[in-house]
PDB file of C-alpha atoms and ligand atoms in Angstrom:
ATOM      1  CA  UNK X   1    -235.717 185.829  47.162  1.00  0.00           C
ATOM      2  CA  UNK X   2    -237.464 187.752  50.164  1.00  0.00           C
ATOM      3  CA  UNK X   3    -235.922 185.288  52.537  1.00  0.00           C
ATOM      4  CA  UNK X   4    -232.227 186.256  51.204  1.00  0.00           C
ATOM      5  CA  UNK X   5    -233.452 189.779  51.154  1.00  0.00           C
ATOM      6  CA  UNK X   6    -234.173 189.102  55.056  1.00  0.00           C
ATOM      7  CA  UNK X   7    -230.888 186.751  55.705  1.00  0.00           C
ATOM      8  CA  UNK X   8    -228.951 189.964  54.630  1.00  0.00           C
ATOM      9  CA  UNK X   9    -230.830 192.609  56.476  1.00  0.00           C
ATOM     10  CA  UNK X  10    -230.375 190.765  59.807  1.00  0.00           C
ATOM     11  CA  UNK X  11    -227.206 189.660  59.178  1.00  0.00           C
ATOM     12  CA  UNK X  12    -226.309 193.656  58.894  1.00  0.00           C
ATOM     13  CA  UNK X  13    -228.451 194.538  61.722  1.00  0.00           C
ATOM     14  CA  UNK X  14    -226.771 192.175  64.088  1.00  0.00           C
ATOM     15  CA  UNK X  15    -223.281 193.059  62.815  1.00  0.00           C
ATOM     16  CA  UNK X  16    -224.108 196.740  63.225  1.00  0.00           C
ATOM     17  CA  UNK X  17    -225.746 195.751  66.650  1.00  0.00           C
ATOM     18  CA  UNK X  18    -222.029 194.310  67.729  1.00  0.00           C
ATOM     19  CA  UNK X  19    -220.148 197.430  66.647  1.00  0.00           C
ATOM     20  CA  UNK X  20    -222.737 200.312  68.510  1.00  0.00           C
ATOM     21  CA  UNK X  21    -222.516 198.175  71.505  1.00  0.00           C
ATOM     22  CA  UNK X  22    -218.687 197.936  71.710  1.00  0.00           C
ATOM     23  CA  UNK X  23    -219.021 201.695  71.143  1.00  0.00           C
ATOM     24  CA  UNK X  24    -221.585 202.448  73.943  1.00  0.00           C
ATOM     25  CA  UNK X  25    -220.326 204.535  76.991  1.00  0.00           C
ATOM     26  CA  UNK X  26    -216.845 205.364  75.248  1.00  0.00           C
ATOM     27  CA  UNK X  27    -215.881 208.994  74.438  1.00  0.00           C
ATOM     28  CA  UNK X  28    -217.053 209.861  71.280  1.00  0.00           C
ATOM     29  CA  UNK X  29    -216.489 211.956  68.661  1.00  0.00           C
ATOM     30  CA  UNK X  30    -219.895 214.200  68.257  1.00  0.00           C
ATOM     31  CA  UNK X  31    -220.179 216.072  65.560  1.00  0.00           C
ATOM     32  CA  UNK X  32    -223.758 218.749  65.404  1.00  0.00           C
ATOM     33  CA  UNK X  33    -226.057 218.382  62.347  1.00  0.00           C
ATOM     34  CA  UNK X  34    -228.113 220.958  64.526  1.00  0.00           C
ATOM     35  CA  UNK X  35    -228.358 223.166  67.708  1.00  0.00           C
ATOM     36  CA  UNK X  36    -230.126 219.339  69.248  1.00  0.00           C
ATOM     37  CA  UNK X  37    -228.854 216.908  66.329  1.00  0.00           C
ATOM     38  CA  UNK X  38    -225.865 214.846  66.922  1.00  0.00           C
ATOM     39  CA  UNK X  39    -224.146 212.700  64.860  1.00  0.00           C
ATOM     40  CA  UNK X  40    -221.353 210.264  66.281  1.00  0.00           C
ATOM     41  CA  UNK X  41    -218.731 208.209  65.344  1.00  0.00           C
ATOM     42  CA  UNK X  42    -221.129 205.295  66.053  1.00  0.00           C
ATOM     43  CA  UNK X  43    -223.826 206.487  63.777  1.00  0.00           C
ATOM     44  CA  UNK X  44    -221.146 206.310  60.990  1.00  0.00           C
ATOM     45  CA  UNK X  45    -219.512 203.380  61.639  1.00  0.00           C
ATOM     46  CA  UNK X  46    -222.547 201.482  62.130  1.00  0.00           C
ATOM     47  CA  UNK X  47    -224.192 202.650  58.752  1.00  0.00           C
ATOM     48  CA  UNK X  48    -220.760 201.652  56.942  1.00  0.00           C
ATOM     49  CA  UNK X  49    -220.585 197.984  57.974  1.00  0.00           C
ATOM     50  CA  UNK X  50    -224.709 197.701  56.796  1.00  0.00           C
ATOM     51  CA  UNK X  51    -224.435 199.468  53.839  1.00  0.00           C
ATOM     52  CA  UNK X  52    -220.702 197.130  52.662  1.00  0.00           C
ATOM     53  CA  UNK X  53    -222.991 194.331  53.634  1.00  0.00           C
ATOM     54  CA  UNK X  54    -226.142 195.522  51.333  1.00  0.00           C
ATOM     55  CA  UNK X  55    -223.872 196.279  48.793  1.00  0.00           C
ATOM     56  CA  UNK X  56    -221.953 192.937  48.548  1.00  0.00           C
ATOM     57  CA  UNK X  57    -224.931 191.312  48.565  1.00  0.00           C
ATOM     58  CA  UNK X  58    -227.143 193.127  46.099  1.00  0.00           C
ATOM     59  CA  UNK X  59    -225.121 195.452  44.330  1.00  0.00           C
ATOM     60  CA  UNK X  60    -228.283 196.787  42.011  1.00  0.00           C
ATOM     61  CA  UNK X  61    -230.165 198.318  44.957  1.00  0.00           C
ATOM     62  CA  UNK X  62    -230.588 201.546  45.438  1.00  0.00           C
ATOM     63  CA  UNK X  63    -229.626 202.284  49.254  1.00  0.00           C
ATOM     64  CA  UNK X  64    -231.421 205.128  51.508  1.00  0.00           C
ATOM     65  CA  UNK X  65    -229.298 205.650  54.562  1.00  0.00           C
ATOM     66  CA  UNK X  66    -229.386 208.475  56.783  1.00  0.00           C
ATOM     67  CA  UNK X  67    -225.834 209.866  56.855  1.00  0.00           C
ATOM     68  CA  UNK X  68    -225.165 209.097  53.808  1.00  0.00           C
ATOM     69  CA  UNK X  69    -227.848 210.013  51.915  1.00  0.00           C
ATOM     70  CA  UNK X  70    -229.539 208.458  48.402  1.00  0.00           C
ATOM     71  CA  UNK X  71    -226.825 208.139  45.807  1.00  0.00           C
ATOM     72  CA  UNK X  72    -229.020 206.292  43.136  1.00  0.00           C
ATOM     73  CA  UNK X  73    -232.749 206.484  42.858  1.00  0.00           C
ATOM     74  CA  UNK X  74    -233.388 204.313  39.537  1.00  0.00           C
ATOM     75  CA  UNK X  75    -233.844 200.618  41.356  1.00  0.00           C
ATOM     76  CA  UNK X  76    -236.545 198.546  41.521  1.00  0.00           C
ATOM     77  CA  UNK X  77    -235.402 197.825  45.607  1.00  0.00           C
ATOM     78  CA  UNK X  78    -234.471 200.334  47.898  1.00  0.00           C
ATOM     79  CA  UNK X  79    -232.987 200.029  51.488  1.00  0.00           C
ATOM     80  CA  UNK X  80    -233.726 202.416  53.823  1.00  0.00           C
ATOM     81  CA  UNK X  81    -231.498 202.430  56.489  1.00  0.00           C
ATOM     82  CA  UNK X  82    -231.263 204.264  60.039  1.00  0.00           C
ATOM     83  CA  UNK X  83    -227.571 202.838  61.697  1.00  0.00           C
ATOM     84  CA  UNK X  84    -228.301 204.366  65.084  1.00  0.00           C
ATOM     85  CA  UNK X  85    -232.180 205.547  65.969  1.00  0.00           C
ATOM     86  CA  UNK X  86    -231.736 207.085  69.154  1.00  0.00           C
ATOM     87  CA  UNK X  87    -228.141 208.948  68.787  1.00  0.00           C
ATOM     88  CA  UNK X  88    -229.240 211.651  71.971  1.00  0.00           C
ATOM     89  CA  UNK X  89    -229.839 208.972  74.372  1.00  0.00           C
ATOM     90  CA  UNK X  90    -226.903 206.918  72.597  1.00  0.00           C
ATOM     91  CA  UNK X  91    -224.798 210.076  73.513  1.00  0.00           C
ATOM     92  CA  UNK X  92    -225.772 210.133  77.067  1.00  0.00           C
ATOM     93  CA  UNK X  93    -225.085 206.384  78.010  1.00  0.00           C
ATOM     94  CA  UNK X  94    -228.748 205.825  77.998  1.00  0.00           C
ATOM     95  CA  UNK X  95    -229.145 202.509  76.898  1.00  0.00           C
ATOM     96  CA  UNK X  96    -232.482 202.671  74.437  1.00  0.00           C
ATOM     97  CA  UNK X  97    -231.105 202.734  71.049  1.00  0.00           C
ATOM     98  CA  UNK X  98    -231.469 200.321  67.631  1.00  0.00           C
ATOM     99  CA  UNK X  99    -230.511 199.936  63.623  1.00  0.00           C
ATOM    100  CA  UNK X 100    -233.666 199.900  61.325  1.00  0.00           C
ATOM    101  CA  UNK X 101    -233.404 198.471  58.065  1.00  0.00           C
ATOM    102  CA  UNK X 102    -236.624 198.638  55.856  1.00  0.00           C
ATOM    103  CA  UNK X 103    -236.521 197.533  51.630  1.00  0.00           C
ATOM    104  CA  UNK X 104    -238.841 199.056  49.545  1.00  0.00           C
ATOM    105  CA  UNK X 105    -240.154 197.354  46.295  1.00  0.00           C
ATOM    106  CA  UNK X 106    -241.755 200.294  43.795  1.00  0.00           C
ATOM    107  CA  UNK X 107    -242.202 202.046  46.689  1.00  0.00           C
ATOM    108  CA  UNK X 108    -243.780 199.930  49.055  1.00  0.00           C
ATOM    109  CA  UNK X 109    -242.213 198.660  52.241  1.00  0.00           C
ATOM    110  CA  UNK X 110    -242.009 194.753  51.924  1.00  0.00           C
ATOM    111  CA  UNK X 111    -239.633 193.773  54.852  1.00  0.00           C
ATOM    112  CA  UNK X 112    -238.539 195.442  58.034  1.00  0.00           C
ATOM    113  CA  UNK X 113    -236.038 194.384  60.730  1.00  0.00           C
ATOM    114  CA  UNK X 114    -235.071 196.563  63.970  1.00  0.00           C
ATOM    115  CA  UNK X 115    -232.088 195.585  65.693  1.00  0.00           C
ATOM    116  CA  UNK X 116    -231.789 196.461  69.490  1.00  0.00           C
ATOM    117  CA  UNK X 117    -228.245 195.399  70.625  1.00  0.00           C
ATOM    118  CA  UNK X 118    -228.897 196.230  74.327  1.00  0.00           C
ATOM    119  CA  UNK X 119    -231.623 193.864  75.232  1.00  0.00           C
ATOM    120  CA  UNK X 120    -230.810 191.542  72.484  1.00  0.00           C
ATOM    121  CA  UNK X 121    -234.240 191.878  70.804  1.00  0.00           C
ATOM    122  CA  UNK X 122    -235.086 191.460  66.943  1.00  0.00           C
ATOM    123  CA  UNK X 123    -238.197 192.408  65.605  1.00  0.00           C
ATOM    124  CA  UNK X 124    -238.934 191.601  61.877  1.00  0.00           C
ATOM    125  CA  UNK X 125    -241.686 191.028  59.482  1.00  0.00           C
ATOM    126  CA  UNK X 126    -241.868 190.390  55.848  1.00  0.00           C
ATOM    127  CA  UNK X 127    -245.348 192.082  54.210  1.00  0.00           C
ATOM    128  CA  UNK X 128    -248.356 189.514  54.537  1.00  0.00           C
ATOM    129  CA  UNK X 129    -246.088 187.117  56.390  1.00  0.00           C
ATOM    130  CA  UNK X 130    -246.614 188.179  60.296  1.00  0.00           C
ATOM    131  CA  UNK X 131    -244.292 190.381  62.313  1.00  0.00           C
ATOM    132  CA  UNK X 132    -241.644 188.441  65.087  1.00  0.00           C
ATOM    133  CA  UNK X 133    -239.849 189.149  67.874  1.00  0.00           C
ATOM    134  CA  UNK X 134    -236.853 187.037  68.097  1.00  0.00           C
ATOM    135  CA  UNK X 135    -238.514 184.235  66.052  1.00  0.00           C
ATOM    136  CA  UNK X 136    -241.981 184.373  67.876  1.00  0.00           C
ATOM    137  CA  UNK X 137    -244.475 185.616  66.621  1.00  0.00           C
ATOM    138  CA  UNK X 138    -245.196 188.913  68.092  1.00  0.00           C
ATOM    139  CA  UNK X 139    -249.339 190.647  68.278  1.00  0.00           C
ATOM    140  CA  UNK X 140    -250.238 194.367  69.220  1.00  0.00           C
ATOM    141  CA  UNK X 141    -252.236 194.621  72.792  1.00  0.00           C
ATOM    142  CA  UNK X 142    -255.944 194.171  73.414  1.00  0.00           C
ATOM    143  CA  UNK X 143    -256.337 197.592  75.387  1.00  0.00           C
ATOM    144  CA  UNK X 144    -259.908 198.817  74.460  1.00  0.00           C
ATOM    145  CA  UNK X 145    -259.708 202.295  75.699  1.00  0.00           C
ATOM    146  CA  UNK X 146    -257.237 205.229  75.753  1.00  0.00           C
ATOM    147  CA  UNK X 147    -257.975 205.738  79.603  1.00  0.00           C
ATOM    148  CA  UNK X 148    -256.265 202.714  80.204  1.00  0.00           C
ATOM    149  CA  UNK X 149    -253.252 203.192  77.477  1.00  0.00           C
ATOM    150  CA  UNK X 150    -249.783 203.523  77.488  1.00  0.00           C
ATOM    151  CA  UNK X 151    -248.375 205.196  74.392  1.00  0.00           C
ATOM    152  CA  UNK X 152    -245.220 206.799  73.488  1.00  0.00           C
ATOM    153  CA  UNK X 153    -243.934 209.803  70.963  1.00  0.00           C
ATOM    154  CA  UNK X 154    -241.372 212.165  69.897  1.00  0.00           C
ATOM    155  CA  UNK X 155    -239.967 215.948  69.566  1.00  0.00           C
ATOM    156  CA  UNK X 156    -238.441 216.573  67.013  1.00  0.00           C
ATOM    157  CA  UNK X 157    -235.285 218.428  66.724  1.00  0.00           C
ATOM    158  CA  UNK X 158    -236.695 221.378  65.558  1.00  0.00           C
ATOM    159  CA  UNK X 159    -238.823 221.746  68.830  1.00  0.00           C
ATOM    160  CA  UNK X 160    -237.225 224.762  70.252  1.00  0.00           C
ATOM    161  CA  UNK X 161    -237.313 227.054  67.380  1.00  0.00           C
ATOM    162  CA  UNK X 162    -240.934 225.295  65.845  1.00  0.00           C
ATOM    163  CA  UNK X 163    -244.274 226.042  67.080  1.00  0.00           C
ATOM    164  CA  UNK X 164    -245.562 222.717  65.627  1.00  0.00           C
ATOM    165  CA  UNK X 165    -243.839 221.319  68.318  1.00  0.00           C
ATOM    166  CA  UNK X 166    -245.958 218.231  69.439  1.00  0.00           C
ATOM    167  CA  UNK X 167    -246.567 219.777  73.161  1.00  0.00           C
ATOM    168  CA  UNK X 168    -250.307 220.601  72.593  1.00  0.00           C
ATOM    169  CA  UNK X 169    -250.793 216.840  71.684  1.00  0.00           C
ATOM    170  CA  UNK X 170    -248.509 216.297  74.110  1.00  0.00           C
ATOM    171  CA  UNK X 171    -250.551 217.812  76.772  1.00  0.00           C
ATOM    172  CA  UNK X 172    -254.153 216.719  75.467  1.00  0.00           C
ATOM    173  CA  UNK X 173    -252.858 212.728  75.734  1.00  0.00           C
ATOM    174  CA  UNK X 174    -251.140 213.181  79.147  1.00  0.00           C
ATOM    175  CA  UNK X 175    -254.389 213.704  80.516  1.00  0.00           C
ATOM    176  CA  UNK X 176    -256.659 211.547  78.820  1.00  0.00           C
ATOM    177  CA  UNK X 177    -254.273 208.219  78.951  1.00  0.00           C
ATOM    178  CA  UNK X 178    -252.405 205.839  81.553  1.00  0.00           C
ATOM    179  CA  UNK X 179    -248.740 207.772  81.049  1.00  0.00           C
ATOM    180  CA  UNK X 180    -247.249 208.632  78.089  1.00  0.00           C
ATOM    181  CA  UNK X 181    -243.126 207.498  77.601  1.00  0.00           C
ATOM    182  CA  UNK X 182    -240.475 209.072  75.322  1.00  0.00           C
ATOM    183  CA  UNK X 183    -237.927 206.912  74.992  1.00  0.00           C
ATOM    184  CA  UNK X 184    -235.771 208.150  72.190  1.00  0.00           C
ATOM    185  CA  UNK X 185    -236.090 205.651  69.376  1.00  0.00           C
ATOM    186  CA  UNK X 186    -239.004 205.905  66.987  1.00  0.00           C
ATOM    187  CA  UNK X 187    -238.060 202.497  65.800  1.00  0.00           C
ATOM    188  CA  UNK X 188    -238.401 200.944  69.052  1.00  0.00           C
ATOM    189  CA  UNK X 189    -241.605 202.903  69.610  1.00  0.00           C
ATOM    190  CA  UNK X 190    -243.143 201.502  67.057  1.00  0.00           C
ATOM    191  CA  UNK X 191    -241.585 197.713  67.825  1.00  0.00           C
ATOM    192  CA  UNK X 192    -243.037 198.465  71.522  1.00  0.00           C
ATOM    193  CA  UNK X 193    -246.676 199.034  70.048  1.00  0.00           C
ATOM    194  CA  UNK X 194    -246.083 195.776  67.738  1.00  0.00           C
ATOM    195  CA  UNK X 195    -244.928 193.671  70.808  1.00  0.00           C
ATOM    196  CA  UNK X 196    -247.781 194.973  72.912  1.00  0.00           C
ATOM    197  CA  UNK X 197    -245.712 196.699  75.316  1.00  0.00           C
ATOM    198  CA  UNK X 198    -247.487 200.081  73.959  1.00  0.00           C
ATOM    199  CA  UNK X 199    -250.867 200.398  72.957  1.00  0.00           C
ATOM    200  CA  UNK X 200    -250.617 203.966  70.898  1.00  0.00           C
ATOM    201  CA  UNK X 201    -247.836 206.140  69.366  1.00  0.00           C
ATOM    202  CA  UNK X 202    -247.602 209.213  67.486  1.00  0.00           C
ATOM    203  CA  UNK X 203    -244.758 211.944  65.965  1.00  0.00           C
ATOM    204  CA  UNK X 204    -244.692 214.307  63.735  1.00  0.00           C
ATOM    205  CA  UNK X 205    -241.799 215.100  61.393  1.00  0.00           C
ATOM    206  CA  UNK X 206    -240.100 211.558  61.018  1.00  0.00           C
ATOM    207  CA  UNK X 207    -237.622 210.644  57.951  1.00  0.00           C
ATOM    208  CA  UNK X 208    -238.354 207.834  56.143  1.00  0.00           C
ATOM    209  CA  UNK X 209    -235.847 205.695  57.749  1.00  0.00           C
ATOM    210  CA  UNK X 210    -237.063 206.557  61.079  1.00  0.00           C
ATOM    211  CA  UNK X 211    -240.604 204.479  60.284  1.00  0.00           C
ATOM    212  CA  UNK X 212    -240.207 202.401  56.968  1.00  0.00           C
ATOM    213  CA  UNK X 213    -239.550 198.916  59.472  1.00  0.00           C
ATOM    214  CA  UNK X 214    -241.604 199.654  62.142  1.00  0.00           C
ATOM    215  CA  UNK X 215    -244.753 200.868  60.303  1.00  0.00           C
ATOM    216  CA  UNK X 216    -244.332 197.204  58.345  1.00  0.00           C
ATOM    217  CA  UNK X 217    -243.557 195.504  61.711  1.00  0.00           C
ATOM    218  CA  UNK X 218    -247.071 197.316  63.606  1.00  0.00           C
ATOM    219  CA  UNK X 219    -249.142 196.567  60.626  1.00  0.00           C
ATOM    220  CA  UNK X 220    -247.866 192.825  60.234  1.00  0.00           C
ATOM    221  CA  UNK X 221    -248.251 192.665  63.912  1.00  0.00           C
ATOM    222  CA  UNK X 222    -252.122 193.464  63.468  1.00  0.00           C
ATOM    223  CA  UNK X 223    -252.382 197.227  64.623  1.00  0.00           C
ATOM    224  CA  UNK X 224    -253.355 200.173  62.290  1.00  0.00           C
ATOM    225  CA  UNK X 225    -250.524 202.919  61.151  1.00  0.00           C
ATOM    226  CA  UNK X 226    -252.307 206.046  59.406  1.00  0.00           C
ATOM    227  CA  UNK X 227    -251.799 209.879  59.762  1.00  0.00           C
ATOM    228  CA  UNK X 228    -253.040 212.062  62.616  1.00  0.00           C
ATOM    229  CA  UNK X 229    -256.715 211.865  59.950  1.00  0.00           C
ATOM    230  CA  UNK X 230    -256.628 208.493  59.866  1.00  0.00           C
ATOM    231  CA  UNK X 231    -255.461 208.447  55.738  1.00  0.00           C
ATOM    232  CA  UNK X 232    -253.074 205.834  54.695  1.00  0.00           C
ATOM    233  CA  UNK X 233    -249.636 205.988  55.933  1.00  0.00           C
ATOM    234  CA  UNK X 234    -246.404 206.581  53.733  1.00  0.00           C
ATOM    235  CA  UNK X 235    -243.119 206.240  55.280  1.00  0.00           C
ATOM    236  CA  UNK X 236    -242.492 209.595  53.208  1.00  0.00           C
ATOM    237  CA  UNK X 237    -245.758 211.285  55.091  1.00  0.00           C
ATOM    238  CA  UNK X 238    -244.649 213.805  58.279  1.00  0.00           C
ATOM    239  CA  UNK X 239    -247.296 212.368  60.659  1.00  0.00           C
ATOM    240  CA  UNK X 240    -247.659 209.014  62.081  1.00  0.00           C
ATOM    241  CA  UNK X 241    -250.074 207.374  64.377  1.00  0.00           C
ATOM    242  CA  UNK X 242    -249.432 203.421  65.246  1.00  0.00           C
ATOM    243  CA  UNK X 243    -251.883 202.065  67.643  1.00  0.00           C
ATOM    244  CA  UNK X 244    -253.522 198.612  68.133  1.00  0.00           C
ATOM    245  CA  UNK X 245    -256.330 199.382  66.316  1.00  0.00           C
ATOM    246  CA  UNK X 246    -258.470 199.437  68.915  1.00  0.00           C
ATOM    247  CA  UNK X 247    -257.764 203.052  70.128  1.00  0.00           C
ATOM    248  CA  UNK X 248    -257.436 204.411  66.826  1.00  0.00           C
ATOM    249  CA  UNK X 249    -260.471 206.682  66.507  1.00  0.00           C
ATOM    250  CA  UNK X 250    -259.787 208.104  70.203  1.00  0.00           C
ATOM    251  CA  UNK X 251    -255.953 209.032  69.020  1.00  0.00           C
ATOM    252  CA  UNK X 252    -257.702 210.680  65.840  1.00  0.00           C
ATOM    253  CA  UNK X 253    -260.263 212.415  67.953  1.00  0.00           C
ATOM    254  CA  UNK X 254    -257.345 213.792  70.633  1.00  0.00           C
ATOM    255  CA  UNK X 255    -255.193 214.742  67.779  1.00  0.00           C
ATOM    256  CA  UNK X 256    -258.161 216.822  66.201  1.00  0.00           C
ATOM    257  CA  UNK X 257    -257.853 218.868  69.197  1.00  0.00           C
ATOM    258  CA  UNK X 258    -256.008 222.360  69.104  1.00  0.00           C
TER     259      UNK X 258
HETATM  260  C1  LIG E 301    -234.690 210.240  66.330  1.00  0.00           C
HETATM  261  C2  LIG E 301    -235.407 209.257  67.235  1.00  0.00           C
HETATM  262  C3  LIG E 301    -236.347 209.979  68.173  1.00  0.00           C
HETATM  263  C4  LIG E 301    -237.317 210.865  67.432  1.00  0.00           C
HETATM  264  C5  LIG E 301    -236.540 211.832  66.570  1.00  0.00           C
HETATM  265  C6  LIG E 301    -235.691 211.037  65.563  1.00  0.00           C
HETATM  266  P1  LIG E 301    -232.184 209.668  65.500  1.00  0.00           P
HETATM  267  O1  LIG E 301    -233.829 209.576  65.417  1.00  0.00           O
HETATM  268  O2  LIG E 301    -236.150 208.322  66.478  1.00  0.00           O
HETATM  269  O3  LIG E 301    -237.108 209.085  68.954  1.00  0.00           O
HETATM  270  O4  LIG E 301    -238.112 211.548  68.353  1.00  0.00           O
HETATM  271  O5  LIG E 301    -237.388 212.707  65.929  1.00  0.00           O
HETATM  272  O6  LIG E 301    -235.071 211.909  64.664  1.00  0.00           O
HETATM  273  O7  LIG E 301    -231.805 211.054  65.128  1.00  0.00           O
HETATM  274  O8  LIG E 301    -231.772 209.288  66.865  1.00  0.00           O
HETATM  275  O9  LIG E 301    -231.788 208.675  64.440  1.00  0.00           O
HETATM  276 CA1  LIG E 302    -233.808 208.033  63.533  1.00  0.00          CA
HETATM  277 CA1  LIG E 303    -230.133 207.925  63.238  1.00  0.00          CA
END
């Protein structure tokens, strides 16, 4: 069942993947959720082609996607479903941008896949069953210390109106790690620390769709996702922190910091 379950999602990813990149660098129609918070044609399109493909396929599921909301919460699956994670840069030609699809099973995340169209890269991983990057099995890095790291985060859109605005952690990691990157897509953040390209990652204020493939795809990958205290994730929780495990406790420490 899981490996239909996983057919499907990529299958939807990919499809998606072919209509944001036919998209990309066109004149859009932008619509603002927020002062910030963008929503294009792209974003809509994209989540209409996964969620007709979900649908068709398993018609009982309840579906979580982000323009469109939850319309049925009474399932034992749920899809959570971000069509376009990284609309700004998506919106400025900037070519970092992917589709997460995550399903949930009585609320625990049980497969993940994250779809970047530009490079051609998909990460997945089915819970106890290893995380991949286009087939190959993918591990987090061996980096031992966060002198030596290179991690990633976020701002939410909130961050000019917000003082929890992620600048003091900001600031305290800048200076005690090798360079810090924003790149615009918490999905690919978190597929980055998976893959090894990253070594630590944290951001506050996430929606569910935003981590519910990653977090599976880090964890199957061998690193450690918790919240800035180190408790147990939840895709529903407003904090993350993703690392390789190995520079966990110095994240928690730095984040401890006011
Ligand atoms: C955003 C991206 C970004 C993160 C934002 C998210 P969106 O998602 O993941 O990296 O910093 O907080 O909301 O709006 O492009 O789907
Ligand atoms: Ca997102
Ligand atoms: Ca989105």
């Amino acid at each position: 069942m899981i490996a239909n379950f996983k057919q499907t999602a990529i299958k939807a990813a990919l499809e998606a993947g072919v209509i944001l990149k036919k998209h990309f660098g066109r004149t859009l129609n932008i619509r603002h959720k927020g002062e910030i918070d963008l929503v294009t044609e792209a974003d809509l399109k994209s989540e209409q082609k996964i969620v007709s493909i979900i649908k068709k396929a398993f018609p009982e599921h309840d579906i979580l996607a982000e323009e469109r909301g939850l319309q049925d919460n009474q399932a034992e699956y749920k899809w959570l479903i971000d069509p376009l994670d990284g609309t700004t840069n998506y919106a400025h030609g900037f070519p970092v941008f992917a589709v997460s699809i995550a399903l949930e099973r009585k609320g625990e995340i049980i497969l993940g896949v994250v779809y970047d169209p530009m490079r051609d890269e998909i990460f997945t991983a089915i819970k106890g069953k290893g995380a991949y990057l286009n087939n190959k099995k993918i591990n987090v890095s061996a980096t031992k210390s966060l002198s030596v790291s290179l991690l990633a985060t976020g701002f939410a859109y909130d961050v000019r109106v917000s003082p929890e605005n992620n600048l003091n952690h900001f600031s305290n990691f800048i200076l005690r790690s090798q360079g810090i990157r924003r790149a615009g897509s918490a999905a690919i953040d978190l597929c980055y620390i998976a893959s090894g390209r990253f070594d630590g990652y944290w951001e506050m204020k996430l929606k569910p769709w935003d981590t519910a493939a990653g977090s599976l795809i880090v964890k199957e990958a061998g690193g450690r996702v918790t919240d800035f205290q180190g408790q147990p994730f939840s895709h529903y929780s407003k904090e993350i922190l993703a690392s390789n495990g190995k520079i966990h406790r110095e994240m928690i420490k730095v984040l401890s910091y006011k």
